[in-house]
Coordinates of C-alpha atoms in Angstrom, one line a residue:
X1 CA 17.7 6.8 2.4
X2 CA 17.1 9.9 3.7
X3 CA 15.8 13.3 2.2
X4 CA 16.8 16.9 3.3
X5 CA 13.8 19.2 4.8
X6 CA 13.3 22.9 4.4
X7 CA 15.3 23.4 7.3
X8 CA 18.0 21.3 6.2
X9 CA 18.3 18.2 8.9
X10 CA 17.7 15.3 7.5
X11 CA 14.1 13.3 7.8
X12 CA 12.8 10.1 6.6
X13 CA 11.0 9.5 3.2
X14 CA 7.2 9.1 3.4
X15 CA 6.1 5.8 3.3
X16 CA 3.9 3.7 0.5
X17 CA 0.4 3.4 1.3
X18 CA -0.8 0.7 3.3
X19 CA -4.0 -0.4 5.2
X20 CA -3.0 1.0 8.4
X21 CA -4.5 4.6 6.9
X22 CA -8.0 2.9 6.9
X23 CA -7.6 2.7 11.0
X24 CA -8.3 6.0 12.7
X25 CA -5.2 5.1 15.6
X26 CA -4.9 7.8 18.6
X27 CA -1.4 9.0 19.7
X28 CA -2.1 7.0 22.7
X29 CA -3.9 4.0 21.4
X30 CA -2.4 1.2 22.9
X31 CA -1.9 -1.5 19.5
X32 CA -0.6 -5.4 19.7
X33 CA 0.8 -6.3 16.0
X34 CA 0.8 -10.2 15.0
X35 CA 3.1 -9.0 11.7
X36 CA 3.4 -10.6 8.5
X37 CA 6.2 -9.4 6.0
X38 CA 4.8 -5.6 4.9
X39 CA 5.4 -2.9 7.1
X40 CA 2.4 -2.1 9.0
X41 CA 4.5 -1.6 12.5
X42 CA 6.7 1.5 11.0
X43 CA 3.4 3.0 10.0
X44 CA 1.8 2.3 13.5
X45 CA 4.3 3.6 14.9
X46 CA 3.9 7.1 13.1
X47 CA 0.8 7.6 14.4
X48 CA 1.5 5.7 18.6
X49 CA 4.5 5.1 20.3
X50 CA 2.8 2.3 22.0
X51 CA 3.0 -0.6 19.4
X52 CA 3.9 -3.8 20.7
X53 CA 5.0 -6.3 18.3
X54 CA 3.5 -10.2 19.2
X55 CA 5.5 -13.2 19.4
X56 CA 5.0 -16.4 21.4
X57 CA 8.2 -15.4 23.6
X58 CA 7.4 -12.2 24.1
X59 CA 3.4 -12.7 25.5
X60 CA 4.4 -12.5 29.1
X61 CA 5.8 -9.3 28.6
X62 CA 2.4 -7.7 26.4
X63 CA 0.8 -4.6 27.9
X64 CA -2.4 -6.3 30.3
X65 CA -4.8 -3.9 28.0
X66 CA -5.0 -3.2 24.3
X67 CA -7.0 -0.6 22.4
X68 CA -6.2 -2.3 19.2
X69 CA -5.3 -5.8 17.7
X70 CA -3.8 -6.1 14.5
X71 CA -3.3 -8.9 12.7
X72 CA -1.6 -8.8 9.6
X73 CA -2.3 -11.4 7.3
X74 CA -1.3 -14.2 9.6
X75 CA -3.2 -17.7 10.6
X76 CA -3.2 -17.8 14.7
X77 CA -3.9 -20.8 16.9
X78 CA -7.8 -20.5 18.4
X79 CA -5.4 -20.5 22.3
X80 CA -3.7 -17.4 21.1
X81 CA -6.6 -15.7 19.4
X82 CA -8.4 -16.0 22.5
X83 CA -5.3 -14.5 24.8
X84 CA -5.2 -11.8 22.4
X85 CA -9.0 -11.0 22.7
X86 CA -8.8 -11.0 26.3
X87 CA -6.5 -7.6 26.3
X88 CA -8.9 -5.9 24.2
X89 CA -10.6 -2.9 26.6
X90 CA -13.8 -2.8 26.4
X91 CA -14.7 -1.2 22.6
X92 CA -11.4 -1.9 21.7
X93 CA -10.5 -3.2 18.3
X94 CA -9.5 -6.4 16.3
X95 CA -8.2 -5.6 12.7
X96 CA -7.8 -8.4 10.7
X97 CA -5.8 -8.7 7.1
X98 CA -6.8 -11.6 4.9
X99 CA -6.3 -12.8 1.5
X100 CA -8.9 -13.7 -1.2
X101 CA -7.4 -17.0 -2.4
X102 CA -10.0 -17.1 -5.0
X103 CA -9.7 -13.8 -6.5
X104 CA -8.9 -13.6 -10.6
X105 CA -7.3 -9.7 -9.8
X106 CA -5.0 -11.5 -7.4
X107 CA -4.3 -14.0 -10.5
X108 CA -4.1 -11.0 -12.8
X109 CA -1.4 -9.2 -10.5
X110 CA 1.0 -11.6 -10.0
X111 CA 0.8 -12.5 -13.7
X112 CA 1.8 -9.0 -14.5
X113 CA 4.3 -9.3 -11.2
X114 CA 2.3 -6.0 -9.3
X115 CA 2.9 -5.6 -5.8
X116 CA 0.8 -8.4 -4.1
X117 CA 0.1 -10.1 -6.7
X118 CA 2.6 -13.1 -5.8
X119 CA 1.9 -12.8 -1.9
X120 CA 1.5 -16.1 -0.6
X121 CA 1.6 -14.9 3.2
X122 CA -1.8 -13.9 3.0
X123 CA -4.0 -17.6 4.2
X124 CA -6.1 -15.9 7.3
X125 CA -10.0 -15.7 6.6
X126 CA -11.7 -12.5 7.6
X127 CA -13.0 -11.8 11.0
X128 CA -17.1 -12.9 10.2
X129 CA -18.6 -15.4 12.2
X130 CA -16.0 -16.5 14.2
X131 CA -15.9 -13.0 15.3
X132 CA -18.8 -14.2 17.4
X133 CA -16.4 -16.8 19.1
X134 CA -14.5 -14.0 20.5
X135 CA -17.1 -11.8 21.6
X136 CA -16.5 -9.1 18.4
X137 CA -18.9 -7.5 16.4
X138 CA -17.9 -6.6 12.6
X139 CA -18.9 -3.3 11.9
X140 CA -16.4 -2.6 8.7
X141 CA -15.0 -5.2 6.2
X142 CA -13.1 -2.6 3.4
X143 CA -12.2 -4.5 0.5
X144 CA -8.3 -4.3 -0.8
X145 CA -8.0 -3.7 -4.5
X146 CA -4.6 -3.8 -6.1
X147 CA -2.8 -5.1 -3.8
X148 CA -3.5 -6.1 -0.1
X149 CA 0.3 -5.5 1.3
X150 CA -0.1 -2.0 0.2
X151 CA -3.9 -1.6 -1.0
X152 CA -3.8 1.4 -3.6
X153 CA -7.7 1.8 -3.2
X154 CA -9.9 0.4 -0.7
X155 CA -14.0 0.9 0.3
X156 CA -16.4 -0.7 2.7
X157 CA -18.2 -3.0 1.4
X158 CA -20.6 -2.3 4.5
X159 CA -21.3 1.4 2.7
X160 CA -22.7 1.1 -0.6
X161 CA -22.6 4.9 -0.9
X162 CA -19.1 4.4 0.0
X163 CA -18.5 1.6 -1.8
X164 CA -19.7 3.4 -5.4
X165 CA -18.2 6.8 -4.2
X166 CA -14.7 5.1 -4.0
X167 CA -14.6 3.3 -7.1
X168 CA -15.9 6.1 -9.1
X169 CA -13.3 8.3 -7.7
X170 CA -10.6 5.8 -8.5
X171 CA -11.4 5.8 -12.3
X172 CA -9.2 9.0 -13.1
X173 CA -6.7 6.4 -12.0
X174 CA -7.7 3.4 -13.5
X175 CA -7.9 2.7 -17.3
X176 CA -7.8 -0.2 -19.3
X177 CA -9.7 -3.5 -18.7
X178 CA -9.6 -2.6 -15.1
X179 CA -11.4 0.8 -15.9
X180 CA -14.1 -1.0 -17.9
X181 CA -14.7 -3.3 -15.2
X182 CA -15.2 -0.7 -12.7
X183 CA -17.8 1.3 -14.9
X184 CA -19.8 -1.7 -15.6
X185 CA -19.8 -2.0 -11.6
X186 CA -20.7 1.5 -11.1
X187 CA -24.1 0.6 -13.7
X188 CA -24.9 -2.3 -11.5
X189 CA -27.7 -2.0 -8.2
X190 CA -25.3 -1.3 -5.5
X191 CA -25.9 -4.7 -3.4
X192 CA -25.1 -6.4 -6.7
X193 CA -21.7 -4.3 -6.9
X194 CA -20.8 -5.0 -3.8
X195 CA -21.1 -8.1 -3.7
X196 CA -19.4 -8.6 -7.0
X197 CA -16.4 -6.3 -5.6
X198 CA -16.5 -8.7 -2.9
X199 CA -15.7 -11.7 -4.9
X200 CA -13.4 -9.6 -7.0
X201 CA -11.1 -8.3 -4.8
X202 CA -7.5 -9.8 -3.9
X203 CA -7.8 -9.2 0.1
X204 CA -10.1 -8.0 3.0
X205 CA -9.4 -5.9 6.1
X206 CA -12.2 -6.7 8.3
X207 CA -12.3 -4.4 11.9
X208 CA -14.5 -5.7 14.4
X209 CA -14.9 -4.2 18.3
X210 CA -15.5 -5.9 21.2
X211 CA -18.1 -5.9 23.0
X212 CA -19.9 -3.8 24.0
X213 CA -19.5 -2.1 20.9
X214 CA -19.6 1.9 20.9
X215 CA -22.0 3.6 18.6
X216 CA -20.5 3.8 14.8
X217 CA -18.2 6.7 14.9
X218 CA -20.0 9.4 12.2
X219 CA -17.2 10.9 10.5
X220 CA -15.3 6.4 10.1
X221 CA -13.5 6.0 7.3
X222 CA -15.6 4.2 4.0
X223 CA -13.0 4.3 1.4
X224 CA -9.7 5.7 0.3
X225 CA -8.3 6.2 -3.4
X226 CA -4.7 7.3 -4.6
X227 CA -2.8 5.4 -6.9
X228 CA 1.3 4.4 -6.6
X229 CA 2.2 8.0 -7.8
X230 CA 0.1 10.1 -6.0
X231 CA 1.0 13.2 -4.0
X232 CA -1.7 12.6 -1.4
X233 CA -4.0 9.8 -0.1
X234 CA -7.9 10.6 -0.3
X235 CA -9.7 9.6 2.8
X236 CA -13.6 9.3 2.4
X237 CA -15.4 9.7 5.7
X238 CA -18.7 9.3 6.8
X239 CA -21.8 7.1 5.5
X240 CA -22.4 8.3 3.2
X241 CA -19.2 10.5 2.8
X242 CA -19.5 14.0 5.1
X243 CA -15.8 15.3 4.6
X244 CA -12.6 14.4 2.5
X245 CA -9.3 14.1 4.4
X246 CA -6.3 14.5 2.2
X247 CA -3.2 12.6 3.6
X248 CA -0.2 14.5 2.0
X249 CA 3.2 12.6 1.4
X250 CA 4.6 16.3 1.1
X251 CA 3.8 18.3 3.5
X252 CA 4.3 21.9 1.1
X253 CA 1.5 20.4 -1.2
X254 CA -0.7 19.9 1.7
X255 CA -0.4 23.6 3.0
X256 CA -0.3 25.1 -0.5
X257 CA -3.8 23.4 -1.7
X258 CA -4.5 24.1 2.1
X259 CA -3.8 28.1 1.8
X260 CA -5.4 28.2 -2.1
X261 CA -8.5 26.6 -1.1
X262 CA -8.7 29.0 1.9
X263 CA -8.0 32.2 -0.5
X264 CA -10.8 30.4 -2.8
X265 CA -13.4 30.4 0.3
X266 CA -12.6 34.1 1.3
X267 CA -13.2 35.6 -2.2
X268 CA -16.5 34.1 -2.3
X269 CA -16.4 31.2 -4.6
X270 CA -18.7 28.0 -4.1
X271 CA -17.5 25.8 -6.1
X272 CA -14.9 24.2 -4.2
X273 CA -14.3 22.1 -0.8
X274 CA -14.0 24.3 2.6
X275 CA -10.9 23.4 4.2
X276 CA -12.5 22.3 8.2
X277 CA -8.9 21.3 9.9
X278 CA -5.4 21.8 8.6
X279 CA -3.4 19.5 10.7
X280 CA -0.3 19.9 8.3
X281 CA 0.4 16.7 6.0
X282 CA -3.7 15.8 6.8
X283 CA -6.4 18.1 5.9
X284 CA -10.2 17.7 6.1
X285 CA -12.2 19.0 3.6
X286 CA -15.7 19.8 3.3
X287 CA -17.6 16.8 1.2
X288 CA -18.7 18.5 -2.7
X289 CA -21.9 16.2 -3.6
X290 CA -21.6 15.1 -7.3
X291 CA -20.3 12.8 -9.5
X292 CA -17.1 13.5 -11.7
X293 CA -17.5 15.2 -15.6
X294 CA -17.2 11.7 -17.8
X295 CA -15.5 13.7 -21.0
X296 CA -15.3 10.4 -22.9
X297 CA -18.6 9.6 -22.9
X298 CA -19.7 13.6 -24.4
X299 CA -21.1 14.1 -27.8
X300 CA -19.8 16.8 -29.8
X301 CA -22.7 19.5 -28.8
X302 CA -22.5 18.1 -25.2
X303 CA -18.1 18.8 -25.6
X304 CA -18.8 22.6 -26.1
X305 CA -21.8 23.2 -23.7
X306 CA -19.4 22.2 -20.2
X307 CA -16.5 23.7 -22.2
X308 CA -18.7 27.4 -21.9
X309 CA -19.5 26.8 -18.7
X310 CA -16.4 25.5 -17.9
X311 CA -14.9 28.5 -19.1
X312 CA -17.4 30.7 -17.3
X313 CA -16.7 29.5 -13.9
X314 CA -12.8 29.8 -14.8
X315 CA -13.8 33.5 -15.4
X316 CA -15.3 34.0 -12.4
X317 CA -13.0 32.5 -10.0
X318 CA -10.4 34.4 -11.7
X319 CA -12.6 38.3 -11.1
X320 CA -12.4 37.0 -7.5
X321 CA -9.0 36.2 -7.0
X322 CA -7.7 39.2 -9.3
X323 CA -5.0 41.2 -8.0
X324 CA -3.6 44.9 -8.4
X325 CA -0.5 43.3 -10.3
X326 CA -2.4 41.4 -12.8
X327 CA -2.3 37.9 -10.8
X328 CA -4.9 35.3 -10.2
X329 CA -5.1 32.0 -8.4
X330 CA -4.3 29.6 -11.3
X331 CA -5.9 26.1 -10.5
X332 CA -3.1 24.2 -12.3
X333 CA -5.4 21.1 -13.4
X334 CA -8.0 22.7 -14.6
X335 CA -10.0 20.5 -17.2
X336 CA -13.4 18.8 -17.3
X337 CA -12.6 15.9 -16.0
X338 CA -12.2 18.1 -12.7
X339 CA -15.4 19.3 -12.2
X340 CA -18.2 17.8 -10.6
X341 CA -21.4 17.6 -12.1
X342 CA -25.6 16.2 -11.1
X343 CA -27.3 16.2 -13.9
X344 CA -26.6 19.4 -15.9
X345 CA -26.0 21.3 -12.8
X346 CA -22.4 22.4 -11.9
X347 CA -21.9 21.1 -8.4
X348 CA -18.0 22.0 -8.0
X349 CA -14.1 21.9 -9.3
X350 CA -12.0 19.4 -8.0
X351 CA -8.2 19.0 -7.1
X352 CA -6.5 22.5 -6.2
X353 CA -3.1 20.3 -5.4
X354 CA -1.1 22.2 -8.2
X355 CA -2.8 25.9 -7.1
X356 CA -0.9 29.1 -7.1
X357 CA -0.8 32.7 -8.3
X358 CA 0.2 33.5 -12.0
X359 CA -1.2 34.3 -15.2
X360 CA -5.0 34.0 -16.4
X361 CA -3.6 32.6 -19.3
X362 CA -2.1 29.8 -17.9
X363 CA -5.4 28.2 -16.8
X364 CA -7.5 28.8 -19.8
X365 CA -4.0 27.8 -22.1
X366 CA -4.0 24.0 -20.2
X367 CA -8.4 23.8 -20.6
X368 CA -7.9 24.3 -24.4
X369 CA -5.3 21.8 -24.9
X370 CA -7.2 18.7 -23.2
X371 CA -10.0 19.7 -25.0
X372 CA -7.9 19.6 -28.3
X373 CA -6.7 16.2 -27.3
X374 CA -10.0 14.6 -26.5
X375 CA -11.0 14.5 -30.4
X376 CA -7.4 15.0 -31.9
X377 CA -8.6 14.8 -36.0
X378 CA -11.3 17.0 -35.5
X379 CA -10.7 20.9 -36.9
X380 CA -13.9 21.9 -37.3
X381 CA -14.7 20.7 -33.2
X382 CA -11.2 22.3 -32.4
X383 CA -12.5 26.0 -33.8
X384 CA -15.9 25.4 -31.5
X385 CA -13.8 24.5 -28.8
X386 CA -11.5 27.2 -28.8
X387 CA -14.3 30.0 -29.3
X388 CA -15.9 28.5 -26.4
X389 CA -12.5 29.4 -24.1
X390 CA -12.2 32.8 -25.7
X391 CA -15.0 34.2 -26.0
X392 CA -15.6 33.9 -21.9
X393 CA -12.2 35.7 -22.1
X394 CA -13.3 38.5 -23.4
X395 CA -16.9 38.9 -22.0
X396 CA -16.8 42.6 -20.7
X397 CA -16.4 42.3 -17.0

């Protein structure tokens, strides 16, 4: 199946997600694939040219020098683990996908037939101490939650910043038991949660370099959240987290948040991510330090307090971006479980994917009615609520 682009030739369909996006591979990274059954080698190849798919026929005819080694969920003979090893340049990579036998969320997915749920492929152990047998040093095992053919949401477990970061960002896409589970995490000491995520989770990708092992890379990937619907891939970076790099499956979503956010940072307003590179369908973003707005757990009083504020910093992101004909930037998303909060402070608004120019109203109209629908049998919270939206509306400016 194809789709049509803007300039009407035809182009392939973005992929799924998968675990290759947790590997930072160079145009002219060198990579040896031992495949399973996902598709990890179309995905290689959009990011090198030189992917060289293993097989014992073919080993004669393998490139003498590797940057990375990828093995995808496979069991290889201790001969041919070695021989594999012994391309690696020096630094070079061994990225290892392996199943959690043992795991109750693998049960739980192929009970409710999810994607990976039922894959029996998976029977390779992580790279750990035998990476000592071939001369590696782990420096990242991410765990694979959801699914490990096509991981929806994925942290080091070697970053417990990381680690909670990337779970608490997955929850507005998570509910249900699953949900639960991950806010009980979240209240646990982070050693405890990691390990527990550990045990929990229905595969590992463990990357390991050879020795001698370069310096850990500053800005390496320590998580990624998006869920089977999303628009864009979120890429944490850094230990903890420095910058957020957006992996769009459209490229016009990518360059319209791209050229909002960049409208947003000219007119003077703080409260939202810097764009630092635009490379097209990947963009890095500056890191906003908080932790999201939990609506669900806000009494009534606590409801209308972030509603006003909410409200106010709706109003003044909307003086800034004002125009002659009436226009502003409209967020499209803009609720409370958007912004970002530390403590009682206000620390920034999230998720500009939907921005453009319109209406003030438009905005203000799609706060009120997700405030309305939190508490849906309450009038008499409804009437506080909606005084709360209006009245910054018609604050003299």
């Amino acid at each position: 199946m194809t789709t049509a682009s803007s300039a009407g030739e035809q182009v392939a369909p973005p992929l799924a997600v998968t675990w290759v996006d947790l590997l930072d591979v160079a145009p002219d990274d060198v990579v040896l694939l031992v495949p399973g059954t996902g598709d990890a080698e179309q995905h290689l190849r959009r990011r090198t040219p030189h992917v060289h798919v293993v097989r014992d026929a073919d080993a004669p005819h393998l490139p003498p020098r590797a940057d990375l080694v990828c093995v995808d969920g496979v069991r290889l003979p201790p001969a041919q683990r070695r021989a594999l090893r012994d391309r690696l340049v020096p630094g070079g990579r061994w990225a290892q996908v392996a199943d959690n036998r043992l795991s109750p969320l693998r049960a739980l997915d192929a009970l409710r037939g999810r994607p990976g749920g039922d894959d029996a492929r998976l029977r390779a152990t992580p790279v750990g101490r035998r990476a000592r047998g071939l001369d590696l040093r782990s420096v990242q095992v991410f765990a694979l939650l959801r699914s490990t053919s096509s991981p929806v949401t994925a942290c080091d477990l070697r970053s417990d910043t990381g680690t909670a970061l990337t779970v608490e960002a997955s929850l507005t896409h998570v509910g249900g038991r699953r949900g639960r589970a991950l806010h009980a995490l979240l209240r646990l000491p982070g050693r405890v949660m990691v390990v527990l995520l550990a045990m929990l989770t229905p595969g590992w990708l463990t990357v390991a370099h050879a020795l001698p092992a370069p310096e850990p890379d500053p800005r390496r990937i320590v998580g990624k959240v998006a869920n089977r619907d999303s628009v864009q891939v979120k890429l944490l970076r850094g230990d903890p987290p420095r910058e957020i790099e957006k992996v769009y499956l459209d490229p016009a979503q990518g360059a319209a948040e791209a050229a909002a956010l960049a409208e947003v940072g000219r007119s003077g307003f703080t409260l939202a991510a810097a764009v630092l590179a635009d490379e097209g369908t990947r963009v890095r973003y500056s890191w906003l330090a908080g932790h999201p707005l939990e609506v669900a757990a806000l009494d009534d009083e606590q409801l209308v307090d972030w509603t006003a504020r909410a409200a106010a910093v709706l109003d003044d992101l909307q003086q800034r971006t004002r125009r002659d004909d009436g226009s502003v930037l409209v967020h499209g998303d803009f609720w409370l479980g958007n912004l970002l909060v530390d403590g009682d402070r206000l620390c920034g608004v999230l998720d500009w994917t939907d921005a453009h120019r319109g209406s003030p109203q438009t905005d203000r109209e799609f706060l009120l009615a997700t405030l309305l629908a939190v508490r849906p049998d309450d009038p008499a919270l409804h009437r506080r609520l909606r005084a709360a939206v209006v009245r910054s509306a018609e604050e003299p400016r």
